[in-house]
Amino acid sequence: MCGIVGYIGARQAAPILLAGLEKLEYRGYDSAGICVVAPEESKLSYAKCLGKIINLRTRTRDGTALPGGNGIGHTRWATHGTPSETNSHPHLSGDGRIALVHNGIIENYQELAARLRDAGYVFRSETDSETIVHLLEDYYDGNPVAALRRAAAELRGSFALGVLFADFPGRLYALRKASPLIIGMGEGENFIASDVPALLTHTRKIIRMQEGSVAELASDGIKLWDADGCAITPNPETIDWDANSAQKDGHAHYTIKEIHEQPYALRRTISPRLRGDEIDFGFTKISEQELRDCNCIYLLGCGSAYHVGMVGKYYLEKLCRVFAIPVLASEFRYAHPVVTEKTLTIVVSQSGETADAREAMHEAQRLGSKVISIVNVKGSAIAVESDEVIYTHAGPEIGVATTKAYNVQLNALLLFALYMARVRGTAEEIYIKEEIHALQTLPEKMESFLFDVTTAQFYASVYCGGKDIYFLGRNVDYALALEGSLKLKEISYIHSEAYAAGELKHGTLALMEEGTPVVAVCTYTPLLDKMISNIVQVKARGAKVLAIVREGETGLDFVADYVWRIPASFGFTQSALTILPMQLFAYYVALQLDREIDQPRNLAKSVTVE
Ligand code: M6R
C-alpha cells in the first residue's frame, strides 16, 4: 500500500526521496509525489505524477528541480478516488504552508470534510487524506506538534503521516497510528519511511514509532512524544540485514530470488527454537497449563497467511487433539465468534501490519482470547500487540506474492504444534522427534529441488496457454493447493481455483472438458489412492493433468499426463517441499506471459486498509 519517505539533513532531499520511493515500489502504487522546503524562501514546492516513479524523475529532472534539504515523498495506492495526479500526495493546505503525505484510511473523513467545507476550506481531491491537511491548518497556531496531536485526536482509522510546515523549514514531522512508520538515524541527517528497505543505503539504525506517537526530526536530533504527549527517549535498533538482502542479486525478479531463499529462511527460523530435540519459544505470557487447557484454536490470517492456517489446522488437530479453526481475518470480526477462556488464537501475518488481521486479533483479545502471532517484521503492530510472538526470519520479502514468508510460517506453525503436542502429551515422543529431525534436514532437500528449474519451465510452457487452471488435493495437499492456485492467479492473472478433490463430484466436475488444465497435488500418501480415483474421473472428461508426487511414487505414472516428482520428507514436513513446484510453476507461467511479477496489478504488499 502507500509508501512514505522523508529526509532532513545537509544533502539535497529530492534525489534521496526518489530513491527511497523506488525501494518502496514493491508495496504497490499507482502515483507518486514529493514535496521539499525550498531553502531561501521557506516555501513548499512539490511535484506529483500518475504512474511510475520514473515519471516523477523525469518531471523533477531526477530531483534537481526541487532544491532543499528537507522533504517528504509518497507512493499512493488508490483507496478514495481514482488514481490521478490530483489525488496523489502530497496534499497541501489552502495557504500552501503545510504539506502532508498519508498512509492509511480515515474512516470519519466525510463528517470532518463537511465541517471543514462549512468553515470555508476548499477541497481539491477526492481523497480522505486531504481532510487531514485542512484539519491541521484549522488547528495550527504556530505549534506543529500541538496541531498534529489535536488533529490525530479527531481522526478515526489508520494513519502514518509525514508533514512539513513552511514556518519550520528545519523540521520534519511524523505521526503514526495503526500504519507502519519508522525513523532512520543518520550522521547529521535523519529519515522517515514506511519500511526498512527505503533506508538501508543510508542507515541501519532505526526507531520504530510507537502507536500514537509524534516525532519532530531535525538534521541533528529527534524528539518523540507518546500518545499522551509525554516525551519518549528514542530506543533505536540496528537492522541485522544489509542492503543486499533487499536487492535482486542477479535474479530477474525478487519473487524468484525469494523462492530460492527458502532453505536459508527456514534454517534461520527453525534453529533458534531448537536445543537438540527440545523446542523453546520462550513464552512468558502463555503458560503450559493454558496450552493443556485449551480446547479451541482460531487461526486467523488473510490471503496466503489464511492458507497457512488451513494447513495448520491439519497439524494442530492431528498432533494436539484440539479443535483448530482457520478463519479469514476479514470475516472473523463480524462473525460473532465463540471465544471462551479455553480459546487460543494464532494470527499469521508476514507484514504484521495487515489491517484485517490486526482488527481480527483485537476482536479475539476483546473476547478474552490470548493471541500468539507468527510475524516476519520485527516490531510491527501485530507482533507488538499480541501476547506472544513467534518471529519468522525470512528476511525482507519484496515480491508482492509471498513465497519464502509463507513457507517459514508453515514451519513455525508446525514447530509450535509439535511443542504444544509435547506439552499436552497428545503425540508419541518418537513421532515428535522424527518430525523435528525432518525439519532440520528440510533445507537441504529444498535446495536440491530448487537447484534445477528446467522441469518447472517445461510445465509452465505446457500450461501457460490455459484460461482456467484447477488445482486439486486432499487433506494438507488441498490446503497447499489453495496457495498454489492463489500464487498462479496473482502473478499470472490466469483464473484458477483449488478444490478438495473429494468435492469434485459434488459440482466442479461439470467444468471439466477436453484439455482443461489440472494440477493434482498428490503428496499426502494416506489418500493417494483416492487422489488417483479423482484424477481418473477428470481424465475421463478430457482434463490434462499434471500430478505432483513424492519421489519413489509410481502409482500415477499411467494415470496423469505429466508426473512431477519432488523430494519426500517425513510427516507434515512434506508441506514445505510440496509448495515449491507450485511456486515455480506460477513464476514461470507468469514469466512466459510477461507479467509484472514482483508487483502484480492492483495488489499491494502490506494491506493496511480493511
Ligand atoms: O502481511 P500479511 O501476511 O498479513 O499479508 C496477508 C495477505 O495480504 C498476503 O498473504 C497476500 O495474500 C499475498 N499477496 C499472497 O501472495
Coordinates of C-alpha atoms and ligand atoms in Angstrom, one line a residue:
M1 CA 0.0 0.0 0.0
C2 CA 1.1 3.6 0.2
G3 CA 4.7 4.3 0.9
I4 CA 6.2 7.2 2.8
V5 CA 9.7 8.6 2.9
G6 CA 11.1 11.7 4.4
Y7 CA 14.6 13.3 4.7
I8 CA 16.1 16.1 6.6
G9 CA 19.8 16.9 6.5
A10 CA 22.6 18.6 4.6
R11 CA 22.1 16.8 1.3
Q12 CA 19.5 17.5 -1.3
A13 CA 16.3 15.9 -0.2
A14 CA 14.6 15.2 -3.6
P15 CA 17.1 12.6 -5.0
I16 CA 17.0 10.8 -1.7
L17 CA 13.2 10.8 -1.6
L18 CA 13.0 9.5 -5.2
A19 CA 15.5 6.7 -4.5
G20 CA 13.7 5.8 -1.3
L21 CA 10.3 5.7 -3.1
E22 CA 11.8 3.3 -5.6
K23 CA 12.8 1.0 -2.7
L24 CA 9.1 1.0 -1.6
E25 CA 7.7 0.3 -5.1
Y26 CA 7.1 -3.3 -4.0
R27 CA 4.3 -2.1 -1.7
G28 CA 2.2 -1.4 -4.8
Y29 CA 1.2 2.1 -6.1
D30 CA -0.4 4.0 -8.9
S31 CA 1.0 7.5 -8.5
A32 CA 3.8 9.3 -6.6
G33 CA 4.8 12.7 -5.4
I34 CA 7.4 14.6 -3.4
C35 CA 7.5 18.0 -1.6
V36 CA 10.5 19.9 -0.4
V37 CA 11.0 23.0 1.7
A38 CA 12.8 25.5 -0.7
P39 CA 15.7 26.8 1.3
E40 CA 15.7 30.5 0.9
E41 CA 12.0 31.5 0.9
S42 CA 10.8 28.7 3.3
K43 CA 8.3 27.8 0.7
L44 CA 6.9 24.4 -0.1
S45 CA 7.5 23.1 -3.7
Y46 CA 6.1 19.9 -4.9
A47 CA 5.7 17.6 -7.9
K48 CA 3.3 14.7 -8.4
C49 CA 2.8 12.2 -11.2
L50 CA 0.4 9.4 -12.2
G51 CA 2.2 6.1 -12.8
K52 CA 5.7 5.0 -12.1
I53 CA 8.4 6.9 -10.2
I54 CA 10.3 7.3 -13.4
N55 CA 7.7 9.8 -14.5
L56 CA 8.4 11.8 -11.3
R57 CA 12.1 11.5 -12.0
T58 CA 11.6 13.0 -15.5
R59 CA 9.3 15.8 -14.2
T60 CA 11.8 16.8 -11.5
R61 CA 15.0 16.2 -13.5
D62 CA 15.9 13.5 -11.0
G63 CA 15.0 15.7 -8.2
T64 CA 17.3 18.6 -9.2
A65 CA 14.3 20.8 -10.0
L66 CA 13.3 20.8 -6.3
P67 CA 16.2 22.0 -4.2
G68 CA 16.2 21.8 -0.5
G69 CA 17.4 19.6 2.4
N70 CA 14.0 18.8 4.0
G71 CA 11.3 16.8 2.2
I72 CA 8.6 14.1 2.1
G73 CA 7.7 11.7 -0.6
H74 CA 4.8 9.3 -1.2
T75 CA 3.7 6.4 -3.4
R76 CA -0.1 6.2 -3.5
W77 CA -2.3 3.1 -3.8
A78 CA -5.7 4.4 -4.5
T79 CA -8.5 3.9 -2.0
H80 CA -10.6 7.0 -2.0
G81 CA -10.7 8.5 -5.5
T82 CA -9.2 7.2 -8.8
P83 CA -5.5 7.0 -9.4
S84 CA -4.8 10.6 -10.7
E85 CA -2.3 13.4 -10.3
T86 CA -4.8 15.4 -8.2
N87 CA -5.5 12.6 -5.8
S88 CA -1.8 11.8 -5.4
H89 CA 0.1 13.1 -2.4
P90 CA 1.5 15.4 -1.1
H91 CA -1.7 17.3 -0.2
L92 CA -1.3 21.0 0.7
S93 CA -3.2 23.2 3.0
G94 CA -5.2 26.1 1.3
D95 CA -2.5 28.6 2.1
G96 CA 0.2 26.2 0.8
R97 CA 2.1 26.4 4.1
I98 CA 1.5 22.8 5.3
A99 CA 2.2 19.6 3.1
L100 CA 1.3 16.1 4.1
V101 CA 1.7 12.5 2.9
H102 CA -0.5 9.8 4.4
N103 CA -0.7 6.1 4.5
G104 CA -3.9 4.5 5.8
I105 CA -7.6 5.3 5.8
I106 CA -9.5 8.0 7.6
E107 CA -12.8 6.4 8.5
N108 CA -14.6 9.6 9.5
Y109 CA -13.3 11.8 6.7
Q110 CA -16.8 12.6 5.3
E111 CA -18.1 14.2 8.5
L112 CA -14.7 16.1 9.1
A113 CA -14.7 17.2 5.4
A114 CA -18.2 18.5 5.7
R115 CA -17.3 20.5 8.8
L116 CA -14.2 21.9 7.2
R117 CA -16.0 22.8 4.0
D118 CA -18.6 24.7 6.1
A119 CA -15.7 26.5 7.7
G120 CA -14.5 27.6 4.2
Y121 CA -11.8 25.1 3.3
V122 CA -11.7 24.2 -0.3
F123 CA -11.0 20.6 -1.2
R124 CA -9.2 19.8 -4.5
S125 CA -9.0 16.0 -4.4
E126 CA -11.4 13.1 -3.8
T127 CA -9.2 11.6 -1.1
D128 CA -9.7 11.1 2.6
S129 CA -6.1 12.2 3.2
E130 CA -6.8 15.8 2.1
T131 CA -9.1 16.2 5.1
I132 CA -6.1 15.8 7.4
V133 CA -4.1 18.7 5.9
H134 CA -7.1 21.1 6.3
L135 CA -7.7 19.9 9.8
L136 CA -4.1 20.7 10.6
E137 CA -4.4 24.1 9.0
D138 CA -7.5 24.7 11.2
Y139 CA -5.7 23.7 14.4
Y140 CA -2.3 25.3 13.6
D141 CA -1.5 28.3 15.7
G142 CA 2.3 28.2 15.4
N143 CA 2.8 24.9 17.2
P144 CA 3.1 22.0 14.7
V145 CA 3.1 19.3 17.4
A146 CA 0.0 20.6 19.1
A147 CA -1.8 20.8 15.8
L148 CA -0.8 17.2 14.9
R149 CA -2.0 16.0 18.3
R150 CA -5.3 17.8 18.1
A151 CA -5.9 16.5 14.6
A152 CA -4.9 13.0 15.5
A153 CA -7.4 13.0 18.4
E154 CA -10.2 13.6 15.9
L155 CA -9.2 11.2 13.2
R156 CA -10.6 7.6 13.2
G157 CA -8.9 4.9 11.2
S158 CA -5.3 4.3 10.4
F159 CA -2.7 6.9 9.6
A160 CA 1.0 7.3 9.2
L161 CA 1.9 10.9 8.3
G162 CA 4.9 12.8 7.1
V163 CA 4.3 16.5 7.4
L164 CA 6.1 19.7 6.5
F165 CA 5.3 23.2 7.9
A166 CA 6.8 26.0 5.9
D167 CA 7.1 28.1 9.1
F168 CA 9.6 25.4 10.3
P169 CA 12.0 24.8 7.4
G170 CA 14.4 22.9 9.6
R171 CA 11.9 20.4 11.0
L172 CA 10.2 17.3 9.6
Y173 CA 7.1 15.9 11.5
A174 CA 5.8 12.4 11.6
L175 CA 2.9 10.7 13.3
R176 CA 1.9 7.1 13.5
K177 CA -1.4 5.3 14.3
A178 CA -2.1 1.8 13.1
S179 CA 0.0 2.2 10.0
P180 CA 3.7 1.5 9.9
L181 CA 6.3 4.3 10.1
I182 CA 10.0 4.1 11.1
I183 CA 12.7 6.7 11.7
G184 CA 16.2 6.3 10.4
M185 CA 19.0 7.9 12.3
G186 CA 22.0 9.1 10.3
E187 CA 25.0 11.4 11.0
G188 CA 23.8 14.9 10.7
E189 CA 20.7 13.7 8.9
N190 CA 17.5 11.8 9.7
F191 CA 14.8 10.0 7.8
I192 CA 11.3 8.6 8.0
A193 CA 10.0 5.7 5.9
S194 CA 7.2 3.1 5.8
D195 CA 9.7 0.3 5.7
V196 CA 13.4 -0.5 6.2
P197 CA 14.5 -1.1 2.5
A198 CA 14.0 2.7 1.9
L199 CA 16.6 3.5 4.5
L200 CA 19.2 0.8 4.1
T201 CA 21.6 2.7 1.8
H202 CA 21.8 5.5 4.4
T203 CA 21.5 3.9 7.8
R204 CA 20.7 0.6 9.6
K205 CA 19.9 2.4 12.9
I206 CA 16.2 2.8 13.2
I207 CA 13.4 3.7 15.6
R208 CA 10.0 2.0 15.2
M209 CA 7.5 4.7 16.0
Q210 CA 5.1 3.6 18.8
E211 CA 1.4 3.6 18.3
G212 CA 0.0 7.1 18.6
S213 CA 3.4 8.8 18.8
V214 CA 4.6 12.0 17.2
A215 CA 8.1 12.8 16.1
E216 CA 9.9 16.0 15.3
L217 CA 13.1 15.5 13.3
A218 CA 15.8 18.0 12.7
S219 CA 19.1 17.2 10.9
D220 CA 20.9 16.9 14.3
G221 CA 18.2 15.4 16.6
I222 CA 14.9 13.7 17.1
K223 CA 12.2 14.4 19.6
L224 CA 9.4 11.9 20.3
W225 CA 6.2 12.1 22.2
D226 CA 3.9 9.2 23.1
A227 CA 0.1 9.2 22.6
D228 CA -0.4 11.1 25.9
G229 CA 2.1 13.8 24.9
C230 CA 4.9 12.6 27.2
A231 CA 8.4 12.8 25.9
I232 CA 9.9 9.4 25.0
T233 CA 13.6 8.5 24.9
P234 CA 14.3 7.1 21.4
N235 CA 15.1 3.4 21.5
P236 CA 17.0 2.6 18.3
E237 CA 17.6 -0.8 17.0
T238 CA 20.1 -2.0 14.4
I239 CA 18.8 -3.8 11.4
D240 CA 20.7 -7.0 11.0
W241 CA 20.3 -7.5 7.3
D242 CA 22.0 -5.3 4.8
A243 CA 21.0 -3.5 1.6
N244 CA 21.9 -6.7 -0.5
S245 CA 19.0 -8.6 1.2
A246 CA 16.7 -6.1 -0.5
Q247 CA 18.4 -6.3 -3.9
K248 CA 17.7 -8.8 -6.7
D249 CA 21.2 -10.2 -6.6
G250 CA 21.3 -11.1 -10.3
H251 CA 17.8 -12.6 -10.4
A252 CA 15.3 -11.3 -12.9
H253 CA 12.7 -10.7 -10.1
Y254 CA 12.5 -10.6 -6.4
T255 CA 9.9 -13.3 -6.5
I256 CA 12.3 -15.9 -7.9
K257 CA 15.1 -14.8 -5.7
E258 CA 12.8 -15.2 -2.7
I259 CA 11.7 -18.7 -3.9
H260 CA 15.4 -19.7 -3.9
E261 CA 16.0 -18.1 -0.4
Q262 CA 13.5 -20.5 1.2
P263 CA 16.1 -23.0 2.6
Y264 CA 18.1 -20.3 4.2
A265 CA 15.0 -18.6 5.6
L266 CA 13.8 -21.9 7.1
R267 CA 17.2 -22.6 8.8
R268 CA 17.1 -19.1 10.3
T269 CA 13.5 -19.6 11.6
I270 CA 13.8 -23.1 13.0
S271 CA 17.3 -23.3 14.5
P272 CA 16.9 -20.6 17.2
R273 CA 14.0 -22.5 18.7
L274 CA 15.7 -25.9 18.9
R275 CA 18.1 -27.1 21.5
G276 CA 18.8 -30.6 20.4
D277 CA 15.3 -32.1 20.4
E278 CA 13.9 -29.5 22.8
I279 CA 11.6 -26.8 21.4
D280 CA 11.7 -23.5 23.1
F281 CA 9.6 -20.4 22.2
G282 CA 10.5 -18.5 25.3
F283 CA 6.8 -17.8 26.0
T284 CA 6.2 -15.7 29.2
K285 CA 2.6 -14.8 28.9
I286 CA 1.0 -18.1 27.8
S287 CA 1.7 -20.9 30.3
E288 CA 2.0 -24.6 29.6
Q289 CA -1.1 -25.1 31.7
E290 CA -3.1 -22.8 29.3
L291 CA -1.9 -24.9 26.4
R292 CA -3.0 -28.0 28.2
D293 CA -6.4 -26.5 29.0
C294 CA -7.0 -25.1 25.5
N295 CA -9.9 -26.7 23.7
C296 CA -10.1 -24.5 20.6
I297 CA -7.6 -22.6 18.4
Y298 CA -8.6 -20.0 15.9
L299 CA -6.1 -19.5 13.1
L300 CA -6.5 -16.0 11.6
G301 CA -5.0 -14.5 8.5
C302 CA -5.6 -13.1 5.1
G303 CA -4.7 -14.5 1.7
S304 CA -1.6 -16.7 1.9
A305 CA -1.5 -16.3 5.7
Y306 CA -5.0 -17.7 5.8
H307 CA -3.8 -20.6 3.8
V308 CA -1.1 -21.2 6.4
G309 CA -3.9 -21.5 8.9
M310 CA -5.7 -24.0 6.6
V311 CA -2.6 -26.2 6.6
G312 CA -2.0 -25.6 10.3
K313 CA -5.5 -27.0 11.1
Y314 CA -4.3 -30.4 10.0
Y315 CA -1.1 -30.1 12.1
L316 CA -2.9 -29.0 15.3
E317 CA -5.8 -31.3 15.1
K318 CA -3.7 -34.4 14.5
L319 CA -0.9 -33.6 16.8
C320 CA -2.6 -31.7 19.6
R321 CA -6.1 -33.2 19.5
V322 CA -7.7 -29.7 19.7
F323 CA -10.3 -28.0 17.5
A324 CA -8.4 -25.8 15.1
I325 CA -10.5 -23.4 13.1
P326 CA -9.0 -21.3 10.3
V327 CA -11.0 -18.1 9.7
L328 CA -10.4 -15.4 7.2
A329 CA -9.4 -12.4 9.3
S330 CA -11.7 -10.1 7.4
E331 CA -14.7 -12.4 8.4
F332 CA -13.8 -13.2 11.9
R333 CA -14.5 -9.8 13.4
Y334 CA -18.1 -9.7 12.1
A335 CA -19.0 -13.4 12.6
H336 CA -19.8 -13.4 16.3
P337 CA -17.0 -15.9 17.1
V338 CA -17.4 -18.2 20.1
V339 CA -14.5 -17.4 22.4
T340 CA -14.1 -18.9 25.9
E341 CA -11.3 -18.9 28.5
K342 CA -10.0 -22.0 26.8
T343 CA -9.7 -20.5 23.4
L344 CA -6.3 -19.6 21.9
T345 CA -5.9 -17.5 18.8
I346 CA -3.0 -17.7 16.4
V347 CA -2.7 -14.7 14.0
V348 CA -0.4 -15.2 10.9
S349 CA 1.0 -12.2 9.1
Q350 CA 4.1 -11.6 7.2
S351 CA 4.0 -7.8 7.4
G352 CA 2.4 -7.7 10.9
E353 CA 0.5 -4.6 9.7
T354 CA -2.4 -6.1 7.7
A355 CA -5.5 -4.2 8.9
D356 CA -7.9 -7.1 8.6
A357 CA -5.6 -9.4 10.6
R358 CA -4.9 -6.8 13.2
E359 CA -8.6 -6.0 13.7
A360 CA -9.5 -9.7 14.0
M361 CA -6.7 -10.0 16.6
H362 CA -8.2 -7.1 18.6
E363 CA -11.6 -8.8 18.4
A364 CA -10.2 -12.1 19.7
Q365 CA -8.5 -10.2 22.5
R366 CA -11.6 -8.2 23.4
L367 CA -13.5 -11.5 23.7
G368 CA -10.9 -12.8 26.1
S369 CA -8.6 -15.0 24.0
K370 CA -4.8 -14.9 24.3
V371 CA -3.1 -14.4 21.0
I372 CA 0.1 -15.8 19.5
S373 CA 1.3 -14.1 16.4
I374 CA 3.5 -15.5 13.7
V375 CA 5.1 -12.5 12.1
N376 CA 8.1 -11.7 9.9
V377 CA 8.5 -8.0 10.5
K378 CA 10.1 -7.2 13.8
G379 CA 8.3 -4.6 15.9
S380 CA 5.2 -4.5 13.6
A381 CA 1.9 -3.7 15.1
I382 CA 0.6 -7.3 15.3
A383 CA 3.9 -8.5 16.8
V384 CA 3.8 -5.8 19.5
E385 CA 0.1 -6.1 20.3
S386 CA -0.1 -9.9 20.5
D387 CA 0.5 -11.8 23.8
E388 CA 3.3 -13.9 22.4
V389 CA 5.1 -13.6 19.1
I390 CA 6.9 -16.2 17.0
Y391 CA 9.1 -14.3 14.6
T392 CA 9.8 -15.9 11.3
H393 CA 13.2 -14.9 9.9
A394 CA 12.6 -14.9 6.2
G395 CA 14.4 -11.5 5.8
P396 CA 12.8 -8.8 3.7
E397 CA 10.2 -10.1 1.3
I398 CA 9.8 -7.6 -1.6
G399 CA 7.8 -9.6 -4.1
V400 CA 4.1 -8.9 -3.5
A401 CA 3.3 -12.6 -3.9
T402 CA 4.6 -14.2 -0.7
T403 CA 6.8 -17.3 -1.1
K404 CA 9.5 -17.6 1.5
A405 CA 7.5 -15.9 4.2
Y406 CA 4.6 -18.4 3.6
N407 CA 6.9 -21.3 3.8
V408 CA 8.6 -20.3 7.1
Q409 CA 5.1 -19.5 8.5
L410 CA 4.1 -23.1 7.7
N411 CA 7.1 -24.5 9.5
A412 CA 6.9 -22.1 12.5
L413 CA 3.4 -23.3 13.0
L414 CA 4.4 -26.9 12.7
L415 CA 7.1 -26.4 15.3
F416 CA 4.5 -24.8 17.5
A417 CA 2.1 -27.7 17.0
L418 CA 4.9 -30.2 18.0
Y419 CA 5.7 -28.1 21.1
M420 CA 2.0 -28.0 22.1
A421 CA 1.6 -31.7 21.4
R422 CA 4.5 -32.4 23.7
V423 CA 3.1 -30.2 26.4
R424 CA -0.3 -31.8 26.1
G425 CA 1.0 -35.4 25.7
T426 CA -1.1 -35.9 22.6
A427 CA 1.6 -37.3 20.3
E428 CA 4.2 -40.0 20.7
E429 CA 7.6 -38.7 21.6
I430 CA 9.2 -40.8 18.9
Y431 CA 6.9 -39.2 16.3
I432 CA 7.7 -35.7 17.5
K433 CA 11.4 -36.3 17.3
E434 CA 11.1 -37.7 13.8
E435 CA 9.3 -34.5 12.7
I436 CA 11.9 -32.4 14.4
H437 CA 14.7 -34.3 12.6
A438 CA 12.9 -34.0 9.3
L439 CA 12.6 -30.2 9.9
Q440 CA 16.3 -30.0 10.3
T441 CA 17.0 -31.8 7.0
L442 CA 14.4 -29.9 5.0
P443 CA 16.6 -27.0 3.9
E444 CA 18.9 -29.4 2.0
K445 CA 16.0 -31.2 0.3
M446 CA 14.6 -27.8 -0.7
E447 CA 18.0 -26.8 -2.1
S448 CA 18.3 -30.0 -4.1
F449 CA 14.8 -29.5 -5.6
L450 CA 15.3 -25.8 -6.4
F451 CA 18.7 -26.4 -8.0
D452 CA 17.2 -27.3 -11.3
V453 CA 14.3 -25.3 -12.6
T454 CA 14.1 -26.7 -16.1
T455 CA 11.2 -29.0 -15.2
A456 CA 9.2 -26.0 -13.9
Q457 CA 10.0 -24.1 -17.1
F458 CA 8.8 -27.0 -19.2
Y459 CA 5.5 -27.5 -17.4
A460 CA 5.0 -23.7 -17.4
S461 CA 5.3 -23.7 -21.2
V462 CA 2.9 -26.6 -21.5
Y463 CA 0.2 -24.9 -19.3
C464 CA 0.7 -21.1 -19.8
G465 CA -2.0 -21.0 -22.5
G466 CA -4.7 -22.2 -20.1
K467 CA -7.6 -19.9 -19.4
D468 CA -8.7 -21.6 -16.2
I469 CA -6.4 -23.9 -14.2
Y470 CA -7.7 -26.1 -11.5
F471 CA -5.7 -27.3 -8.5
L472 CA -6.8 -30.5 -6.7
G473 CA -5.7 -32.0 -3.4
R474 CA -6.8 -33.8 -0.3
N475 CA -6.1 -33.1 3.3
V476 CA -2.9 -30.9 3.6
D477 CA -2.5 -31.1 -0.1
Y478 CA -5.8 -29.4 -0.5
A479 CA -4.7 -26.6 1.8
L480 CA -1.4 -26.3 -0.1
A481 CA -3.3 -26.3 -3.4
L482 CA -5.2 -23.2 -2.3
E483 CA -1.9 -21.4 -2.0
G484 CA -0.6 -22.8 -5.3
S485 CA -3.7 -21.6 -7.0
L486 CA -3.5 -18.1 -5.4
K487 CA 0.1 -17.8 -6.5
L488 CA -0.8 -18.5 -10.1
K489 CA -3.8 -16.1 -10.0
E490 CA -1.9 -13.2 -8.5
I491 CA 1.2 -13.2 -10.7
S492 CA 0.0 -14.7 -14.0
Y493 CA -3.6 -13.3 -14.0
I494 CA -4.9 -16.7 -15.1
H495 CA -8.1 -17.7 -13.5
S496 CA -7.6 -20.6 -11.1
E497 CA -9.4 -22.4 -8.3
A498 CA -8.4 -25.1 -5.9
Y499 CA -10.7 -27.8 -4.8
A500 CA -10.7 -30.6 -2.3
A501 CA -10.6 -33.5 -4.8
G502 CA -13.3 -35.4 -2.9
E503 CA -15.7 -32.5 -3.7
L504 CA -15.3 -32.7 -7.5
K505 CA -18.2 -35.0 -7.9
H506 CA -20.4 -32.6 -6.0
G507 CA -20.3 -29.9 -8.6
T508 CA -16.9 -28.9 -10.1
L509 CA -16.7 -32.0 -12.3
A510 CA -19.2 -30.1 -14.6
L511 CA -16.4 -27.7 -15.6
M512 CA -14.1 -30.5 -16.9
E513 CA -13.8 -30.7 -20.6
E514 CA -11.3 -31.6 -23.3
G515 CA -8.0 -30.0 -22.4
T516 CA -9.0 -28.5 -19.1
P517 CA -5.7 -27.9 -17.3
V518 CA -5.5 -29.6 -13.8
V519 CA -2.7 -29.7 -11.3
A520 CA -3.2 -32.6 -8.9
V521 CA -1.3 -32.4 -5.7
C522 CA -0.7 -36.0 -4.6
T523 CA 1.9 -35.9 -1.8
Y524 CA -0.3 -36.9 1.1
T525 CA 0.4 -40.6 0.9
P526 CA -2.5 -41.9 3.1
L527 CA -5.0 -40.6 0.5
L528 CA -3.0 -41.3 -2.7
D529 CA -5.4 -44.0 -3.9
K530 CA -8.3 -41.7 -3.5
M531 CA -6.5 -39.0 -5.4
I532 CA -5.8 -41.5 -8.2
S533 CA -9.5 -42.1 -8.5
N534 CA -10.2 -38.4 -8.7
I535 CA -7.6 -38.0 -11.4
V536 CA -9.2 -40.8 -13.4
Q537 CA -12.5 -39.0 -13.1
V538 CA -11.2 -35.7 -14.5
K539 CA -9.1 -37.5 -17.2
A540 CA -12.3 -39.3 -18.3
R541 CA -13.7 -35.8 -19.1
G542 CA -10.7 -34.8 -21.1
A543 CA -8.6 -32.9 -18.4
K544 CA -4.9 -32.5 -19.0
V545 CA -3.4 -33.5 -15.6
L546 CA 0.0 -32.6 -14.1
A547 CA 0.5 -34.6 -10.9
I548 CA 2.9 -33.5 -8.2
V549 CA 4.1 -36.6 -6.4
R550 CA 6.8 -37.7 -3.9
E551 CA 9.9 -39.3 -5.3
G552 CA 9.6 -43.1 -5.4
E553 CA 5.8 -42.9 -6.0
T554 CA 4.9 -44.8 -9.2
G555 CA 1.1 -45.0 -8.9
L556 CA 0.4 -42.0 -11.1
D557 CA 2.7 -42.9 -14.0
F558 CA 0.0 -44.3 -16.3
V559 CA -2.8 -42.1 -15.0
A560 CA -1.6 -38.5 -15.2
D561 CA -0.4 -36.7 -18.4
Y562 CA 2.7 -35.5 -16.6
V563 CA 4.3 -36.5 -13.3
W564 CA 6.4 -34.0 -11.4
R565 CA 8.5 -35.7 -8.7
I566 CA 9.6 -33.8 -5.6
P567 CA 11.8 -35.0 -2.7
A568 CA 9.9 -36.9 0.1
S569 CA 10.0 -35.9 3.7
F570 CA 8.6 -37.3 6.9
G571 CA 5.1 -36.4 8.1
F572 CA 4.0 -32.8 8.0
T573 CA 7.4 -31.5 6.9
Q574 CA 6.4 -32.6 3.4
S575 CA 4.4 -29.4 3.0
A576 CA 7.5 -27.2 2.7
L577 CA 8.5 -29.2 -0.3
T578 CA 5.1 -29.7 -1.8
I579 CA 4.5 -26.0 -2.2
L580 CA 7.8 -25.4 -4.1
P581 CA 6.8 -26.8 -7.5
M582 CA 3.6 -24.7 -7.4
Q583 CA 5.5 -21.5 -6.6
L584 CA 7.9 -22.2 -9.5
F585 CA 5.0 -23.2 -11.8
A586 CA 3.3 -19.8 -11.1
Y587 CA 6.5 -17.9 -11.5
Y588 CA 7.5 -19.4 -14.9
V589 CA 3.9 -19.2 -16.2
A590 CA 3.9 -15.5 -15.3
L591 CA 7.3 -15.1 -16.9
Q592 CA 6.2 -16.7 -20.2
L593 CA 3.2 -14.3 -20.1
D594 CA 5.5 -11.4 -19.5
R595 CA 3.6 -10.3 -16.4
E596 CA 4.7 -7.7 -13.8
I597 CA 5.7 -10.5 -11.4
D598 CA 7.0 -8.6 -8.4
Q599 CA 4.2 -6.0 -8.4
P600 CA 1.1 -7.6 -9.9
R601 CA -1.6 -5.2 -11.0
N602 CA -4.0 -3.9 -8.3
L603 CA -2.1 -5.6 -5.4
A604 CA -0.1 -4.2 -2.5
K605 CA 2.4 -5.9 -0.3
S606 CA 1.2 -4.6 3.0
V607 CA -2.6 -4.1 3.1
T608 CA -3.2 -1.5 5.8
V609 CA -6.9 -0.9 4.9
E610 CA -9.9 -3.1 5.8
Ligands
M6R1 O1 1.4 -9.4 5.5 P1 0.3 -10.5 5.6 O2 0.9 -11.8 5.7 O3 -0.7 -10.2 6.7 O4 -0.5 -10.4 4.3 C1 -1.6 -11.2 4.1 C2 -2.0 -11.2 2.6 O5 -2.3 -9.9 2.2 C3 -0.9 -11.8 1.7 O6 -0.6 -13.1 2.1 C4 -1.4 -11.8 0.3 O7 -2.4 -12.7 0.1 C5 -0.2 -12.1 -0.7 N1 -0.2 -11.3 -1.8 C6 -0.2 -13.5 -1.2 O8 0.8 -13.8 -2.0

